[in-house]
Tab-separated table of C-alpha atoms in Angstrom:
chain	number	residue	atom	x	y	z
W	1044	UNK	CA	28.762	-7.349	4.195
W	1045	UNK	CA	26.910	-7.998	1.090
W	1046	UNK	CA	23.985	-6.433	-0.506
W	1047	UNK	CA	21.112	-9.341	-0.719
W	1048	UNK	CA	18.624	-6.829	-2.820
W	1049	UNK	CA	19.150	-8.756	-6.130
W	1050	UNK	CA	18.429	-11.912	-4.567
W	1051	UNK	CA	15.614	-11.306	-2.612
W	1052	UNK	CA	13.937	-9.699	-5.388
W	1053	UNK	CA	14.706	-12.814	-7.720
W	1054	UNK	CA	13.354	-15.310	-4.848
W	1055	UNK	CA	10.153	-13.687	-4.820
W	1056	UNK	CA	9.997	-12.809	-8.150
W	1057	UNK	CA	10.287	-16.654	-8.834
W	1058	UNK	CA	8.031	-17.875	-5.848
W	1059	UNK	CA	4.895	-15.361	-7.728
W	1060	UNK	CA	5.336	-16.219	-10.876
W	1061	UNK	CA	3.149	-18.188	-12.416
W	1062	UNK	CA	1.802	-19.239	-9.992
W	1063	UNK	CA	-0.787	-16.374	-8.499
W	1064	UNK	CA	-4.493	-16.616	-10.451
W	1065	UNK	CA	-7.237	-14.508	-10.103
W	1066	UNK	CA	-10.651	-15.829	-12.117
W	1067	UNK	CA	-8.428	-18.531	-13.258
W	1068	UNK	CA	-6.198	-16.475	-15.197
W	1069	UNK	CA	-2.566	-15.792	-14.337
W	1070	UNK	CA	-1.575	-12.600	-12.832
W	1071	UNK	CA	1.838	-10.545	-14.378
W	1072	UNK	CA	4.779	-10.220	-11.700
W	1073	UNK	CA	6.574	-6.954	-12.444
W	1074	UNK	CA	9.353	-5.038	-11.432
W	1075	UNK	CA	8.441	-2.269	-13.805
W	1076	UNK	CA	5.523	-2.921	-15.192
W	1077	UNK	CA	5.009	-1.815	-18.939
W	1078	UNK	CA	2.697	1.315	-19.274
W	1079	UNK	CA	0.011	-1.260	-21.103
W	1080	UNK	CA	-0.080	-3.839	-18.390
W	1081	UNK	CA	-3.213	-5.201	-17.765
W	1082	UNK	CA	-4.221	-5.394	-14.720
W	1083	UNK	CA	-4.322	-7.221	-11.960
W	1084	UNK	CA	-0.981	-7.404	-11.742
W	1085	UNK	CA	2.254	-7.797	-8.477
W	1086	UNK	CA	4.917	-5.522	-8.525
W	1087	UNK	CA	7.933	-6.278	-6.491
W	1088	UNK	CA	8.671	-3.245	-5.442
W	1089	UNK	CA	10.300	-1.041	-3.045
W	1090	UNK	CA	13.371	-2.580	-0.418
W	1091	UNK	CA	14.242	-1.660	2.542
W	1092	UNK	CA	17.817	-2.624	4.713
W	1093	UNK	CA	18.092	-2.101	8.474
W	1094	UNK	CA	20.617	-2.912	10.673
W	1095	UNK	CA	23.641	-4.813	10.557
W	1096	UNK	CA	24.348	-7.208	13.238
W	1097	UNK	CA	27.979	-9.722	13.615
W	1098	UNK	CA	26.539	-13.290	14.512
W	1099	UNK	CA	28.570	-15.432	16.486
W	1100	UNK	CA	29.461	-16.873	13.179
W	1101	UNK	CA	31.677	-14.125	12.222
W	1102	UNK	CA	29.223	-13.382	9.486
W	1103	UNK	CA	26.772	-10.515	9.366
W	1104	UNK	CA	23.031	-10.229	10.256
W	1105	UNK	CA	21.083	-7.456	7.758
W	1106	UNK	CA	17.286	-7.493	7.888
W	1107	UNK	CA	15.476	-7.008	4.565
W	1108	UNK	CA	11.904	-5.357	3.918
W	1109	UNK	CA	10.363	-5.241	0.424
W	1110	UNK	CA	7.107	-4.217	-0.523
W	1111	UNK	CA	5.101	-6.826	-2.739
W	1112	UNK	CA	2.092	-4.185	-4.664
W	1113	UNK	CA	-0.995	-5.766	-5.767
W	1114	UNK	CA	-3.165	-3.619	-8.483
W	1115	UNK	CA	-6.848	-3.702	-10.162
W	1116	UNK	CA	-8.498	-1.509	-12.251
W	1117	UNK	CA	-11.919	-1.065	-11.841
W	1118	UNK	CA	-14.244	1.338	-14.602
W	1119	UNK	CA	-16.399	3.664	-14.123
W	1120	UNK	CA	-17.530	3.860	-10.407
W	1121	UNK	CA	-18.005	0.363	-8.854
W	1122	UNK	CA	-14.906	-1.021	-7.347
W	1123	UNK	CA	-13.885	-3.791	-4.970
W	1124	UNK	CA	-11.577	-5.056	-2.878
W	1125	UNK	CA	-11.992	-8.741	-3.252
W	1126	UNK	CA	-9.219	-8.742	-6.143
W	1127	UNK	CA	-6.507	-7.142	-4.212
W	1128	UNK	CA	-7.146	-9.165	-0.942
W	1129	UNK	CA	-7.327	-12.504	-2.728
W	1130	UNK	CA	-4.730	-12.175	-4.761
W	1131	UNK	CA	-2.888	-11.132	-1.497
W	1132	UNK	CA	-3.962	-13.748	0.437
W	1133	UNK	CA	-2.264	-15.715	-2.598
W	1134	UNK	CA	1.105	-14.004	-2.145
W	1135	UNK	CA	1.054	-14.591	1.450
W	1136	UNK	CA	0.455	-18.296	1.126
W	1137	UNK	CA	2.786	-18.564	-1.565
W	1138	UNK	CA	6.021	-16.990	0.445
W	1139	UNK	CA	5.482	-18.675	3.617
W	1140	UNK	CA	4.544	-22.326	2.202
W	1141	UNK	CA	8.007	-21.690	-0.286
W	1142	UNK	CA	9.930	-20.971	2.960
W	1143	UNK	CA	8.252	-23.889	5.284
W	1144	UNK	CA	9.305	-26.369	2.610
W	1145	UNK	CA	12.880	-25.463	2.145
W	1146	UNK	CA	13.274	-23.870	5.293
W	1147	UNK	CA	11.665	-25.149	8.360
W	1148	UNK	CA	12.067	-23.824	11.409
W	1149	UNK	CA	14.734	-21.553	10.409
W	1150	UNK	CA	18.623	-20.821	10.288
W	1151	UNK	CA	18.878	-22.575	6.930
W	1152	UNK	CA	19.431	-22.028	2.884
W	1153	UNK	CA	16.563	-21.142	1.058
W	1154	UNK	CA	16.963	-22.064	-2.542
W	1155	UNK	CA	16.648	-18.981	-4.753
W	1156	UNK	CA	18.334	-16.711	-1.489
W	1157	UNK	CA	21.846	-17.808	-2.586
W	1158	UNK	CA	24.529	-17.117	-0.784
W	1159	UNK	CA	22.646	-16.326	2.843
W	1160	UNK	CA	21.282	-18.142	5.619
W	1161	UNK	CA	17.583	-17.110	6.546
W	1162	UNK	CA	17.107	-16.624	9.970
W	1163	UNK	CA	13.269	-15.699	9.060
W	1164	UNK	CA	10.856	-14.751	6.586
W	1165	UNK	CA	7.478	-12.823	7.936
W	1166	UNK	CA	4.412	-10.426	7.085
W	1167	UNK	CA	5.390	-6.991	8.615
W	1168	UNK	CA	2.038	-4.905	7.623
W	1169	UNK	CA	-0.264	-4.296	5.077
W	1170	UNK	CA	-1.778	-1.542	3.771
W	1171	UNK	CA	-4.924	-1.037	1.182
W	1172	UNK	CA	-6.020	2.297	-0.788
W	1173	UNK	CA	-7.221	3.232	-4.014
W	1174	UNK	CA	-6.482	5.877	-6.275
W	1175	UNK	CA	-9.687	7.732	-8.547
W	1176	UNK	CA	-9.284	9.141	-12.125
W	1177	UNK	CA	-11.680	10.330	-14.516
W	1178	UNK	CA	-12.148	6.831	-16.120
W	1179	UNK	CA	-11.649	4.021	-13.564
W	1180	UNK	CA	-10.692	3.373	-9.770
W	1181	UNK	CA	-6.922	1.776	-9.121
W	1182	UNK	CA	-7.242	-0.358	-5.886
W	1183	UNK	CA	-3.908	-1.379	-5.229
W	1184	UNK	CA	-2.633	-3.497	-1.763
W	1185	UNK	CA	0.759	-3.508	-0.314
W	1186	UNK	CA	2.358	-6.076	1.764
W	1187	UNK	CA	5.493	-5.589	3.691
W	1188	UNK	CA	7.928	-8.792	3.718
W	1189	UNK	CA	10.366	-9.084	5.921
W	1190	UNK	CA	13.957	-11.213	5.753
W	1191	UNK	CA	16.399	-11.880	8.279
W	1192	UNK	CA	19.231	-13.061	6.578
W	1193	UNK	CA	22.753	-14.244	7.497
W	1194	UNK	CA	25.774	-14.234	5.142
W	1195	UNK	CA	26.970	-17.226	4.173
């Protein structure tokens, strides 16, 4: 068995950016984002590995979660969601149009996924919350992305 973290990360990492706007400017992907970051900004961040399954391949099944973090600042004490959500909405889009055009209907290579046949590629949950300090509100959304992958 191999460890696809690296890979996955990269994928995503590659689908984002560039590509995700928000009031037509370009929104930072991040795996550690700098402590001056300006917001909004993704972070590709946590990953999760369940199970390992043989396929009748002789090759092994591992299903991948990883957490793709959407954050805005917001001053003083007016806030919204509407950055978050459509720059998720964005994200969303982005992975599963990537994955229709190089993938299809499934059990195939994804460029970028080297080395591993994706079974799938889906939206597990998502989750919204916001975090208050003296000087701003930090609205940040998460969205869990999940991977079936095969080694190849």
């Amino acid at each position: 068995m191999k460890d696809a973290s690296d890979v996955i990360r990269e994928w995503i990492y590659n689908v984002l950016y560039g590509t995700v706007f928000y009031n037509n400017l370009s929104v930072a992907v991040y795996s550690f984002p700098p402590k001056d970051a300006s917001y909004p900004y993704i972070l590709v961040g946590e990953q999760l590995m369940t199970g390992e399954t043989p396929s009748t391949k002789d090759t092994w099944i591992t299903e991948h979660e990883i957490m793709v973090e959407i954050y805005s600042s917001h001053p003083g004490n007016d806030a919204s969601y509407v950055p978050v959500n459509t720059i998720g909405d964005s994200v969303i889009q982005l992975l599963r149009q990537r994955a229709m055009e190089t993938h299809g209907s499934g059990g195939s290579s994804i460029p970028g996924i080297t080395g591993y046949n994706t079974v799938s590629i889906t939206i597990g949950s998502m989750v919204t919350d916001r975090f208050l300090t003296d000087k701003e509100i930090i609205i940040y959304k998460s969205i869990n992305i999940k991977l079936l992958l095969e080694e190849s």
